mmCIF file of C-alpha atoms in Angstrom:
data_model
loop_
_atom_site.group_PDB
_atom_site.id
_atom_site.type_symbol
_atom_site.label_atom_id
_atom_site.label_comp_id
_atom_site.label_asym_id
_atom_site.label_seq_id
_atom_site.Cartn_x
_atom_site.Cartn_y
_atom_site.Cartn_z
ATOM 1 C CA UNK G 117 51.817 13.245 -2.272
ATOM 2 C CA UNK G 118 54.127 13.472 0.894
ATOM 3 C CA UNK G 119 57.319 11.687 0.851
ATOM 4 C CA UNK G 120 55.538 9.237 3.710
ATOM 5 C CA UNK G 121 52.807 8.265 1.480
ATOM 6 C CA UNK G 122 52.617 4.933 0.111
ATOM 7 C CA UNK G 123 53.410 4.832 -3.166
ATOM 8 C CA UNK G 124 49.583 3.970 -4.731
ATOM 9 C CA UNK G 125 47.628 4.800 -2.386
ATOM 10 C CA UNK G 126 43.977 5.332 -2.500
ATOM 11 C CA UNK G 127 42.934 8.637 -3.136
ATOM 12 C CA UNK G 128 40.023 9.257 -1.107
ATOM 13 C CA UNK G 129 38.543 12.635 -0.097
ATOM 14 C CA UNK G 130 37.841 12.688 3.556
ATOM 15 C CA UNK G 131 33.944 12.997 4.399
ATOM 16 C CA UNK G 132 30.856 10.732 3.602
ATOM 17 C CA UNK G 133 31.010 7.266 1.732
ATOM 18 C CA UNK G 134 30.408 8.624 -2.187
ATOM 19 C CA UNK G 135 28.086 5.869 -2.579
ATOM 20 C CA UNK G 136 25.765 6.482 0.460
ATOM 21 C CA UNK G 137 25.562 10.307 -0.471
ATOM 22 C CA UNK G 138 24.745 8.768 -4.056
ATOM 23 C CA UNK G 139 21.729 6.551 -2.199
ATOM 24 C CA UNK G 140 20.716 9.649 -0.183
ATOM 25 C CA UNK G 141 20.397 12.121 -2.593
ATOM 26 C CA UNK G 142 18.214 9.711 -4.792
ATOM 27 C CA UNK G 143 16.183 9.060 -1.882
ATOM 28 C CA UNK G 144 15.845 13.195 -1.399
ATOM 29 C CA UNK G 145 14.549 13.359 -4.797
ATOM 30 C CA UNK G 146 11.782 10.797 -4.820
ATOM 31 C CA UNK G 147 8.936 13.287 -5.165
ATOM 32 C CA UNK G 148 10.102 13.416 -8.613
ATOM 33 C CA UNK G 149 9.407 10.132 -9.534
ATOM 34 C CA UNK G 150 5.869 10.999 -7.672
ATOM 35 C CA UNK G 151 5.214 13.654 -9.768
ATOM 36 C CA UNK G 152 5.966 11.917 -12.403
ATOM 37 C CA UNK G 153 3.611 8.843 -12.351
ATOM 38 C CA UNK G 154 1.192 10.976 -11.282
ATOM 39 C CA UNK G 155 1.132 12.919 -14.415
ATOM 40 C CA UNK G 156 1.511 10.219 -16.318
ATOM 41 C CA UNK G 157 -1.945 8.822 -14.537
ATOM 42 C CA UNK G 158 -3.961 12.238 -15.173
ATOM 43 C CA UNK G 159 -3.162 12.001 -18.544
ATOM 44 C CA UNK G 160 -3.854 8.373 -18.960
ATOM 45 C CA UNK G 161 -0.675 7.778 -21.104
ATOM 46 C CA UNK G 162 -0.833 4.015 -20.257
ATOM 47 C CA UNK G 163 -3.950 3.699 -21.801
ATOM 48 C CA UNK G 164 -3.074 5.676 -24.787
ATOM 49 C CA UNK G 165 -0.208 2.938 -25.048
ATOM 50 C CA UNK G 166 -1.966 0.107 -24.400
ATOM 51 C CA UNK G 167 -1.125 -2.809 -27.356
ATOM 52 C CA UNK G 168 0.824 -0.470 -29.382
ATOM 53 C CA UNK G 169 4.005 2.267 -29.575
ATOM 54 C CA UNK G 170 3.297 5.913 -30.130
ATOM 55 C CA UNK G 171 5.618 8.718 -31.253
ATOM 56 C CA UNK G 172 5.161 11.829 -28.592
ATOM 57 C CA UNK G 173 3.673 13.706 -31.725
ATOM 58 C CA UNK G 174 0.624 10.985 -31.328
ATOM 59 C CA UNK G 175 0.506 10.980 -27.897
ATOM 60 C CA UNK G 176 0.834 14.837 -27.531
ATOM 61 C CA UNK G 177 -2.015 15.405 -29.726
ATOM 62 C CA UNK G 178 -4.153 12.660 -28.070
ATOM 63 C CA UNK G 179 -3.569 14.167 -24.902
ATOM 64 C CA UNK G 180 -3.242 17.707 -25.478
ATOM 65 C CA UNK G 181 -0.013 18.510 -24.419
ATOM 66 C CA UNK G 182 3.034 20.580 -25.273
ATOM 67 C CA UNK G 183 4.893 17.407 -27.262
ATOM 68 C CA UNK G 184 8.960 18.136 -26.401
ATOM 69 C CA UNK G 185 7.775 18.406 -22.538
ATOM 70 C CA UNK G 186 5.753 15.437 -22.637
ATOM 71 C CA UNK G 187 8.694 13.799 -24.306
ATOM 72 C CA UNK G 188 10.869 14.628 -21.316
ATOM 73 C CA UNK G 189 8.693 13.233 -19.231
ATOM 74 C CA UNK G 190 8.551 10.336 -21.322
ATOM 75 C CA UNK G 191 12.341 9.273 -21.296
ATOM 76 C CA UNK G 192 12.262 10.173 -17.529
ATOM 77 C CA UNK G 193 9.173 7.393 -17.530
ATOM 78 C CA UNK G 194 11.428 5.185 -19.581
ATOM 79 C CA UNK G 195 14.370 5.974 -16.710
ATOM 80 C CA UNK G 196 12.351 4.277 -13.688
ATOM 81 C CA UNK G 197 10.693 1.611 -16.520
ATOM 82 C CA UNK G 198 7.240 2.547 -16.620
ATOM 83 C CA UNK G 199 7.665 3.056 -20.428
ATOM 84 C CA UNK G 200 10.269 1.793 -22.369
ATOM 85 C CA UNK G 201 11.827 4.245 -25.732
ATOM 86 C CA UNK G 202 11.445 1.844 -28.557
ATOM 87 C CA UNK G 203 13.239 4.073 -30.478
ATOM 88 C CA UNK G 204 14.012 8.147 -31.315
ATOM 89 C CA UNK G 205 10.703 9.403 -29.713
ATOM 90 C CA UNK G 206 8.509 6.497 -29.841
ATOM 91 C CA UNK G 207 7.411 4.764 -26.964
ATOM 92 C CA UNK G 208 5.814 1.708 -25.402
ATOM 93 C CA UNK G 209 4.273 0.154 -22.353
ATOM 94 C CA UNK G 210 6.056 -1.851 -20.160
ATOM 95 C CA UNK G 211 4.889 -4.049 -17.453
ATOM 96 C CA UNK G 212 4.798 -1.723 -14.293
ATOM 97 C CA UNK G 213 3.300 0.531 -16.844
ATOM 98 C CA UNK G 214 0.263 -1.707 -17.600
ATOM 99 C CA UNK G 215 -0.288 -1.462 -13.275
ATOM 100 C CA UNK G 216 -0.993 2.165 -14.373
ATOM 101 C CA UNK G 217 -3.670 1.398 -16.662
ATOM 102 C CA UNK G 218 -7.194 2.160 -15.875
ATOM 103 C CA UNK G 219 -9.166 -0.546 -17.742
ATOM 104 C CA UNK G 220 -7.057 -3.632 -16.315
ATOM 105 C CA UNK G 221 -8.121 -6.053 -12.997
ATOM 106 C CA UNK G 222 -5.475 -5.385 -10.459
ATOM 107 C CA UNK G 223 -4.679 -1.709 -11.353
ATOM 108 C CA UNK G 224 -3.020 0.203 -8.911
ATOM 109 C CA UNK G 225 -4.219 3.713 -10.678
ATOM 110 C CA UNK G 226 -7.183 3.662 -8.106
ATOM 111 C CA UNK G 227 -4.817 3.114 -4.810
ATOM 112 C CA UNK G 228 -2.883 5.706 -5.822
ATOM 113 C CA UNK G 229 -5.254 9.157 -7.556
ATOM 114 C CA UNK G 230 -6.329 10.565 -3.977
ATOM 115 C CA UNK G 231 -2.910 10.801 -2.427
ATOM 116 C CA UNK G 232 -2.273 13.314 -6.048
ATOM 117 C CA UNK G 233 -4.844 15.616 -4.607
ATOM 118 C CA UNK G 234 -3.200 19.253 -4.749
ATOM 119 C CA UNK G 235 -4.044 20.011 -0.548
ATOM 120 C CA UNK G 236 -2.850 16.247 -0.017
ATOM 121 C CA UNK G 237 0.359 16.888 -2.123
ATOM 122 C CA UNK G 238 0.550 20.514 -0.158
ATOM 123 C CA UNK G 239 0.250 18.988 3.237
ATOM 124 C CA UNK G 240 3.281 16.552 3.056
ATOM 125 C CA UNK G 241 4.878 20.119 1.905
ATOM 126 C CA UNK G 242 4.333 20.727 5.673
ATOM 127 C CA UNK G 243 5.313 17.749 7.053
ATOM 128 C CA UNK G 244 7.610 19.217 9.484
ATOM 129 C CA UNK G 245 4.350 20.893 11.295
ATOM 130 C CA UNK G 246 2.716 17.389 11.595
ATOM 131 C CA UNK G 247 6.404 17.036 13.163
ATOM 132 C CA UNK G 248 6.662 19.185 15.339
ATOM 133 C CA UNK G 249 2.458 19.126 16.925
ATOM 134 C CA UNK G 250 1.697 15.475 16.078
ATOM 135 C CA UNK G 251 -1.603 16.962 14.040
ATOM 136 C CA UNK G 252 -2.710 16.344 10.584
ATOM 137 C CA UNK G 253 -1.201 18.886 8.650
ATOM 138 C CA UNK G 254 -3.936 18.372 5.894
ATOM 139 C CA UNK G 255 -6.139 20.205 8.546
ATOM 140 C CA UNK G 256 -3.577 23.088 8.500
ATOM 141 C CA UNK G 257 -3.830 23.111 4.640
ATOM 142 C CA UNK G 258 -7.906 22.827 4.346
ATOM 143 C CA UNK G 259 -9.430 24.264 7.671
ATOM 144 C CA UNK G 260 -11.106 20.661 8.160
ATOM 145 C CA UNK G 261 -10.617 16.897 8.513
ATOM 146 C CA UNK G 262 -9.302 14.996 5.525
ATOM 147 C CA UNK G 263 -12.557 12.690 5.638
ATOM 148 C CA UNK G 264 -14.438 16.002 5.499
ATOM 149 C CA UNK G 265 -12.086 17.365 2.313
ATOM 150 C CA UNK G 266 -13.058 14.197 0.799
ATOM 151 C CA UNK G 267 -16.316 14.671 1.171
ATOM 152 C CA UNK G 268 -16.645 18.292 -0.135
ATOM 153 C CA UNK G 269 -15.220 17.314 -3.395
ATOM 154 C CA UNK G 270 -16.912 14.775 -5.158
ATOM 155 C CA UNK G 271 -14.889 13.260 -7.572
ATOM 156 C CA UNK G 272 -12.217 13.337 -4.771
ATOM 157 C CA UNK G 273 -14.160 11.418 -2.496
ATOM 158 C CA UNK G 274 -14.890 8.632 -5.363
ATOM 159 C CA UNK G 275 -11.344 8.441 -6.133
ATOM 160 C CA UNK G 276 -10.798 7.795 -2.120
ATOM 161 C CA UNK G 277 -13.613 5.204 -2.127
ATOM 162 C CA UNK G 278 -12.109 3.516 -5.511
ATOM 163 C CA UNK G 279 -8.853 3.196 -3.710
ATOM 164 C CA UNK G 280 -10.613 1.508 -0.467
ATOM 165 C CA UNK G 281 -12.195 -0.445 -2.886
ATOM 166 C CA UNK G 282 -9.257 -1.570 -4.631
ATOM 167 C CA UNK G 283 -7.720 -2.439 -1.253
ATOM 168 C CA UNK G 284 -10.614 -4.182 0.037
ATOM 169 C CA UNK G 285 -11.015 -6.800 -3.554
ATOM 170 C CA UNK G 286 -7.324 -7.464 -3.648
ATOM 171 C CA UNK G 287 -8.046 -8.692 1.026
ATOM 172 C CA UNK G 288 -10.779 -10.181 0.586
ATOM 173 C CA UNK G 289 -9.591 -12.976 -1.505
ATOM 174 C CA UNK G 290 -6.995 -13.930 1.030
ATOM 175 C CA UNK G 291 -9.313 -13.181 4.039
ATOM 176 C CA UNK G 292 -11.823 -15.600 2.535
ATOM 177 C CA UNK G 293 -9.215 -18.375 2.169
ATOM 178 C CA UNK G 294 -6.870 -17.859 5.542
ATOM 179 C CA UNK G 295 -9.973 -17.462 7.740
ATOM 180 C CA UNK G 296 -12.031 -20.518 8.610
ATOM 181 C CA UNK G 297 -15.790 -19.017 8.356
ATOM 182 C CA UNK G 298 -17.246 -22.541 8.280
ATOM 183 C CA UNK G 299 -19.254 -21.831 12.008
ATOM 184 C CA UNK G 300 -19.876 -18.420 10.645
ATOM 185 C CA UNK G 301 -23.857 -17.057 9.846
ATOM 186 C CA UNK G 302 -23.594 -13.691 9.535
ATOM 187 C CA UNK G 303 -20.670 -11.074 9.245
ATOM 188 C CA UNK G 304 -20.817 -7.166 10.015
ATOM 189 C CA UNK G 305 -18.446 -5.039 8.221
ATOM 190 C CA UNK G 306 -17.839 -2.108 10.128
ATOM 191 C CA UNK G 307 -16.861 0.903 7.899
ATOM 192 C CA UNK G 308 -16.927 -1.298 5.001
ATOM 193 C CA UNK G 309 -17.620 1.636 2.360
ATOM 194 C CA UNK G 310 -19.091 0.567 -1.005
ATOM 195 C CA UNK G 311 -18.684 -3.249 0.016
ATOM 196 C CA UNK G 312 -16.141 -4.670 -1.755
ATOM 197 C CA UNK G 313 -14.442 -6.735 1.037
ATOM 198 C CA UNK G 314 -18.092 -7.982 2.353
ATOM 199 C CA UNK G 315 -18.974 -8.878 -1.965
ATOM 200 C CA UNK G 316 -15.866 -10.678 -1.953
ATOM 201 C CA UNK G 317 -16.595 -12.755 1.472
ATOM 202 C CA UNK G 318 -19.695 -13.534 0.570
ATOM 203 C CA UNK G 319 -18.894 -14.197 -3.249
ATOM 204 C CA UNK G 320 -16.437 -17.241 -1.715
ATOM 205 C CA UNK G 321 -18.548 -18.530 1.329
ATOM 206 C CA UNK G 322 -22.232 -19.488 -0.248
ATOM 207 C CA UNK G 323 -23.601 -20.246 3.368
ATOM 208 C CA UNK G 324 -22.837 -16.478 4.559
ATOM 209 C CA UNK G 325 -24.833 -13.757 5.170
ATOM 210 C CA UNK G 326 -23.590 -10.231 5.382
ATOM 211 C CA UNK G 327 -24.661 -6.345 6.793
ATOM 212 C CA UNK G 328 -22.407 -3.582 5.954
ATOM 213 C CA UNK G 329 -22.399 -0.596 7.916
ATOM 214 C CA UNK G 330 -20.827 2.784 7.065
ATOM 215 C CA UNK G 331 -21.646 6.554 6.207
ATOM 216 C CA UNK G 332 -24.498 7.486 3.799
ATOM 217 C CA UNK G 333 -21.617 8.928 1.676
ATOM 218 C CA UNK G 334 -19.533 5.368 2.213
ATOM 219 C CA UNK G 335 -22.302 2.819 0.892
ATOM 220 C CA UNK G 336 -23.381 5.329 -1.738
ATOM 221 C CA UNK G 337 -21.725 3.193 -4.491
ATOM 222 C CA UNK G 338 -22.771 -0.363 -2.088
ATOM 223 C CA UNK G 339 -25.598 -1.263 -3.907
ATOM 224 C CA UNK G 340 -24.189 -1.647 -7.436
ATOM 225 C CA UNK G 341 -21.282 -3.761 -6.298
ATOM 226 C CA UNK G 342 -23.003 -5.952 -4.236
ATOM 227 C CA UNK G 343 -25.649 -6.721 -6.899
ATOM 228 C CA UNK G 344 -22.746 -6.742 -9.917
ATOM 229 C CA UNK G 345 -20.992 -9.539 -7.315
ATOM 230 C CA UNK G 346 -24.489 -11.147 -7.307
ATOM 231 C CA UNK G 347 -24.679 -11.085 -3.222
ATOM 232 C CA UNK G 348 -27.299 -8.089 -2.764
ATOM 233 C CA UNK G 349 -29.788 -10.653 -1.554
ATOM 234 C CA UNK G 350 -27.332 -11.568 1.179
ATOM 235 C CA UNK G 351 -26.633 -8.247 2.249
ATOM 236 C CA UNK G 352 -28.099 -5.668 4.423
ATOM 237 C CA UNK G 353 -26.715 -2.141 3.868
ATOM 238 C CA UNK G 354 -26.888 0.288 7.122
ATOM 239 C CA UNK G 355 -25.943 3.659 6.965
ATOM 240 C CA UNK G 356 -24.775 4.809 9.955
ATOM 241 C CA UNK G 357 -22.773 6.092 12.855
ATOM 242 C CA UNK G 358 -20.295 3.046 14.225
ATOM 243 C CA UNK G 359 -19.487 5.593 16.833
ATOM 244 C CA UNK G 360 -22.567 5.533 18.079
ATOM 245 C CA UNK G 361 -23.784 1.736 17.426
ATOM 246 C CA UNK G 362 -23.512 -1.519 15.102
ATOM 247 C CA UNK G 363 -26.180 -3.913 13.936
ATOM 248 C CA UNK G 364 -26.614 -6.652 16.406
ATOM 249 C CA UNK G 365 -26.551 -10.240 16.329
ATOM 250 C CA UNK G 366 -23.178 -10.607 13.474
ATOM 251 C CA UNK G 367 -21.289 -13.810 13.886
ATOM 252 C CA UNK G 368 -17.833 -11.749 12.844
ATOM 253 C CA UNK G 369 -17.645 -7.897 12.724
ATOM 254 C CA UNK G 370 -14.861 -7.327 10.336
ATOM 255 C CA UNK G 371 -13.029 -4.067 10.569
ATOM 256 C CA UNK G 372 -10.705 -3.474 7.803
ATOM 257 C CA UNK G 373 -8.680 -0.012 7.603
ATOM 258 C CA UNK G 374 -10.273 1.777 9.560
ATOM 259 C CA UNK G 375 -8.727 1.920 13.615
ATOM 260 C CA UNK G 376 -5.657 3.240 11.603
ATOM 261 C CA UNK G 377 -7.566 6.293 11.046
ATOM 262 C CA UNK G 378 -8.126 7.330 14.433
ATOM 263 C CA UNK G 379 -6.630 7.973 17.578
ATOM 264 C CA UNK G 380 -6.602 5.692 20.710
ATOM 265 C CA UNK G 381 -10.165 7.358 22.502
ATOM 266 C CA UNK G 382 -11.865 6.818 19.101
ATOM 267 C CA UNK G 383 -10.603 3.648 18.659
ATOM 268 C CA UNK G 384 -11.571 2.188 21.846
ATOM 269 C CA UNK G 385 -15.458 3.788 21.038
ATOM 270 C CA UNK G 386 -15.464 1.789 17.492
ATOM 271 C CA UNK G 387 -14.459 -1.283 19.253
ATOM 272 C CA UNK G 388 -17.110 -0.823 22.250
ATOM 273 C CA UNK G 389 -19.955 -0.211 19.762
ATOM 274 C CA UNK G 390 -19.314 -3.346 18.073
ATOM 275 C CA UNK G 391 -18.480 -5.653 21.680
ATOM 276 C CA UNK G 392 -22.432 -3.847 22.537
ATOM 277 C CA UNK G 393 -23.298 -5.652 19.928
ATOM 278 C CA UNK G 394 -21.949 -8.846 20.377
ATOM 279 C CA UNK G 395 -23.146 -11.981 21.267
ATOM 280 C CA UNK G 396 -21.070 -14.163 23.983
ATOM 281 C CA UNK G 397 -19.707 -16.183 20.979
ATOM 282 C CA UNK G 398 -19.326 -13.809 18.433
ATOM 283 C CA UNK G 399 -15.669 -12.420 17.536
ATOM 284 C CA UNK G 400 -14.087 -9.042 16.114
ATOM 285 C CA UNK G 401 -11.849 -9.471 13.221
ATOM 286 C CA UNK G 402 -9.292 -6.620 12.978
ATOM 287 C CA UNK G 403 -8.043 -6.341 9.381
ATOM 288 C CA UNK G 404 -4.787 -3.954 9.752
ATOM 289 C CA UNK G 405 -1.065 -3.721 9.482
ATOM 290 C CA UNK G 406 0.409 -5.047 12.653
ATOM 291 C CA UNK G 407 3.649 -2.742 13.247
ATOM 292 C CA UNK G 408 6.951 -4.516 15.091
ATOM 293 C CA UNK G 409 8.237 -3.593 17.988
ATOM 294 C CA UNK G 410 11.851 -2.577 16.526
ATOM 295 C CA UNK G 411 12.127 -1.281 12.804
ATOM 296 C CA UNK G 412 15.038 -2.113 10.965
ATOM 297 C CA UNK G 413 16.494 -1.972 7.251
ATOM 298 C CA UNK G 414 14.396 -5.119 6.809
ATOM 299 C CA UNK G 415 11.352 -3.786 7.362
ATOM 300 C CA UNK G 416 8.471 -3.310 4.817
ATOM 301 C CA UNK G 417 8.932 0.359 3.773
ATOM 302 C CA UNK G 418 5.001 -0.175 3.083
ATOM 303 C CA UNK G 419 4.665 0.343 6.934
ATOM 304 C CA UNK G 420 6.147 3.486 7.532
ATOM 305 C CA UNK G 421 4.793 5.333 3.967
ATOM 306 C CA UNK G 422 1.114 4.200 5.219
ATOM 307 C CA UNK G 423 2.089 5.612 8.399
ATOM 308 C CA UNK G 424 3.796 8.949 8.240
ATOM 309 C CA UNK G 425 0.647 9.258 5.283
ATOM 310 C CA UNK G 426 -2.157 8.494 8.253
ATOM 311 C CA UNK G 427 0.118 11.212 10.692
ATOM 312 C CA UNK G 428 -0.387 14.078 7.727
ATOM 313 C CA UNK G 429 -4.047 13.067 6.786
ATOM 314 C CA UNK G 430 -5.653 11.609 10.271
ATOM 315 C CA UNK G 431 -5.330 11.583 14.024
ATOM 316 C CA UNK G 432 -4.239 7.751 13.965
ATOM 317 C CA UNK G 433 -1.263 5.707 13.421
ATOM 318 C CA UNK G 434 -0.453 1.961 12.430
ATOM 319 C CA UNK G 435 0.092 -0.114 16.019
ATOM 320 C CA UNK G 436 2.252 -2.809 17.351
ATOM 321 C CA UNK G 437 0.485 -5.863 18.729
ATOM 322 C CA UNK G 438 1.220 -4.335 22.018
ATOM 323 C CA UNK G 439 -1.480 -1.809 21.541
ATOM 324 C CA UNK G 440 -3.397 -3.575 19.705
ATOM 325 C CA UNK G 441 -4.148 -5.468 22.829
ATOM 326 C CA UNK G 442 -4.568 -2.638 24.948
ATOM 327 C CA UNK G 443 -7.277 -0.533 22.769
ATOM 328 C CA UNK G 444 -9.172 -4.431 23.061
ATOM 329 C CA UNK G 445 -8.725 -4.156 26.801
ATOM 330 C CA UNK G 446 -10.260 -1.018 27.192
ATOM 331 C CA UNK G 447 -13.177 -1.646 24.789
ATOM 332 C CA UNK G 448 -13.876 -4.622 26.821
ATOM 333 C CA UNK G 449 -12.639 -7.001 24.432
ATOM 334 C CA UNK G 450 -9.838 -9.430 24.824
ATOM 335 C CA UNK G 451 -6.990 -10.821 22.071
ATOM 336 C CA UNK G 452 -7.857 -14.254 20.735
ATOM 337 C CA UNK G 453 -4.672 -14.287 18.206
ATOM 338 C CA UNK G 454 -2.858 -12.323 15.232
ATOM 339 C CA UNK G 455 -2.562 -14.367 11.907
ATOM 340 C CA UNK G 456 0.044 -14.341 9.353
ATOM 341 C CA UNK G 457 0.078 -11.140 6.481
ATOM 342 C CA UNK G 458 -2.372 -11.698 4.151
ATOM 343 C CA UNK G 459 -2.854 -9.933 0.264
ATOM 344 C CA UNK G 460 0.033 -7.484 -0.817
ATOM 345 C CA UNK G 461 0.027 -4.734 1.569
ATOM 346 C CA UNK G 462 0.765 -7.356 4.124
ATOM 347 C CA UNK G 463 -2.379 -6.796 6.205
ATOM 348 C CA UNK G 464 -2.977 -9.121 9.548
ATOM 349 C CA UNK G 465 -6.191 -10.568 10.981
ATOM 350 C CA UNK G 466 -6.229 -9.919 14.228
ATOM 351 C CA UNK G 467 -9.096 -12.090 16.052
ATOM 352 C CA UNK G 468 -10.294 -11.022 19.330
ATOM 353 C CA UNK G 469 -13.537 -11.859 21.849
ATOM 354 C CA UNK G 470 -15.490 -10.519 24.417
ATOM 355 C CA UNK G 471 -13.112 -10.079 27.476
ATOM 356 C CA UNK G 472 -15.837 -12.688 29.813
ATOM 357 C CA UNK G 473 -16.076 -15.157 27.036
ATOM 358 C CA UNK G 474 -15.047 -18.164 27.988
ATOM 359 C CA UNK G 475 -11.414 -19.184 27.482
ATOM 360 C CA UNK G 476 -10.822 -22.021 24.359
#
C-alpha cells in the first residue's frame, strides 16, 4: 500500500469483473452439460431410476458400464439436478430428470436424440466454417445435405421424425384452440411428416377433414398415428414433392417447421406451390418462430440455439416478420396477420391470403 492509499481500500485486481469471467467461462463450457445428458439419454439412466434409488453398482451393471465413471457422471448429473445423490453413491430421479424419460407423455428425450448424432455433434465442431461461408457445415462433415444424412441412416432418420413429432403434438394442442377453424372444411399440411400436428387438429375439430403431404420417407410412420388418433378416415396421405405441387382445394394449408429449413428461393417455391393450389378464399397458415427486429438480453435464447442449429444443418434461418412478408410477396401471397406464441417453443401463426383476394 502507498502512503496515498486510503486506509481500507478495496483490493481489486485491475481487468475483467470476476463475476462476468465466472458467467463466461460457464457459458464456454456448456458442451459439457451436453455431453452429459446426452449420455445419460443413450443409456436410459432415467428409466433405470424411474420410482426408485439405485446405487451406481445397480445401475452400472444394468447398463453395462465401468461403475466409478458412471458415478462421476452421476454426481455431475446431480450438479445441474437431473439426478439428485440420496446418499454415498445412491441416486434418484428428480423432476427435470423424469423430462428425460422415454416412457412418459411430454418427454423431451425425442426433441433432443438427433442433435447427439456423432456428424451433427462434429459439425458444430466446425462452426466457425458455417461462419465464415454461411453453408451448412454438416455438408462439410458428410459430403451431403443433413435431410439426406437423415435419410441414409435409419434409426437416425426415426429419431429426427420422433422429434418433429414431438414438436408437432405438444403445437397442435394450442393451434387447435388459438385458431378459429369453425369456417374451415378441409386443411393441407404441407411437410407434415408422420402427422402428428394434422391427428391432433383433427382429433379437436370433429367437423374437419385433413390431407397431409410430405416425402415417402416423411409419412412412412403417418398411417399408424393417424389411425392410433382415430382420424385415418379423415385423412388423405400424399406422398410427394411440395416443390413441385400441393393437393388442391384445402381450406388452410398449414406449414409448420419447415420454411426455416430453407433458403429464401426455396421458400418462395413452397409457398407458390401451395397459393397454385388455392382457392380465392382459402388461407396459408405459417407455423414458425417469428424473430424480432433487435435481440437483446431479454430475448428467448430458444431463438438463436434453433437458429445458429438451422445455419450448421440447413440453408435456412428463423425470420423477422419483415421477411416473412416479403417471401409472401414474392410467392404471390399477401400477410393477413401474425398471432401471439403459441405451445413452449413459442411458435407464431402467421395467417396470410392470396395477394388479389379481396381485402376484409
Amino acid at each position: 500500500m502507498t502512503l496515498t492509499e486510503p486506509f481500507g481500500a478495496p483490493k481489486q485486481r485491475p481487468g475483467t469483473d470476476p463475476m462476468a469471467a465466472a458467467h463466461l467461462y460457464r457459458l464456454a463450457f456448456g458442451f459439457v452439460h451436453s455431453q452429459m445428458i446426452h449420455v445419460a439419454a443413450r443409456l436410459r439412466l432415467p428409466d433405470e431410476l424411474a420410482g426408485q434409488p439405485l446405487t451406481t453398482e445397480e445401475l452400472a451393471a444394468r447398463t453395462g458400464t465401468h461403475a466409478p465413471a458412471l458415478r462421476r457422471l452421476l454426481r455431475a448429473l446431480a450438479s445441474i439436478g437431473v439426478v439428485a445423490e440420496s446418499g454415498p453413491g445412491t441416486f434418484r430421479l428428480t423432476a427435470v430428470g423424469e423430462a428425460l424419460r422415454s416412457d412418459v407423455p411430454g418427454s423431451v428425450r425425442p426433441m433432443l436424440m438427433p442433435y447427439f448424432d456423432e456428424a451433427i455433434w462434429v459439425s458444430w465442431g466446425k462452426f466457425l466454417d458455417s461462419v465464415r461461408t454461411g453453408r451448412p457445415s454438416v455438408e462439410t462433415v458428410t459430403g451431403r445435405s443433413v435431410f439426406d444424412h437423415f435419410a441414409d441412416n435409419p434409426e437416425l432418420g426415426a429419431e429426427f421424425h420422433a422429434a418433429m413429432a414431438v414438436s408437432a403434438d405438444a403445437e397442435a394442442w394450442s393451434l387447435a384452440r388459438s385458431y378459429d377453424f369453425a369456417d374451415v372444411g378441409t386443411v393441407v399440411d404441407v411437410g407434415g411428416g408422420s402427422g402428428a400436428l394434422l391427428a391432433g387438429l383433427l382429433s379437436h375439430h370433429a367437423h374437419l377433414s385433413g390431407v397431409l403431404v410430405d416425402t415417402p420417407g416423411g409419412v412412412e410412420g403417418a398411417p399408424g398415428r393417424l389411425s392410433a388418433a382415430g382420424v385415418a378416415d379423415r385423412c388423405e396421405i400424399v406422398a410427394g414433392d411440395f416443390f413441385a405441387s400441393v393437393p388442391v382445394g384445402g381450406d388452410r394449408y398449414v406449414i409448420k417447421s419447415v420454411l426455416h429449413d430453407w433458403d429464401d428461393e426455396q421458400c418462395v417455391a413452397i409457398l407458390r406451390t401451395c397459393r397454385e393450389a388455392m382457392a380465392e378464399a382459402a388461407r396459408v397458415l405459417i407455423v414458425e418462430i417469428v424473430a424480432p427486429p433487435v435481440v437483446d438480453t431479454g430475448t428467448d435464447p430458444f431463438l438463436a440455439v434453433s437458429d445458429l442449429n438451422l445455419l450448421i444443418l440447413t440453408r435456412g434461418r428463423e425470420r423477422t416478420e419483415a421477411e416473412f412478408a416479403d417471401l409472401l410477396a414474392s410467392a404471390g401471397l399477401r400477410l393477413v396477420g401474425i398471432g401471439d406464441p403459441i405451445g413452449f417453443s413459442g411458435y407464431r401463426v402467421i395467417e396470410a391470403c392470396s395477394a388479389d383476394a379481396p381485402a376484409q
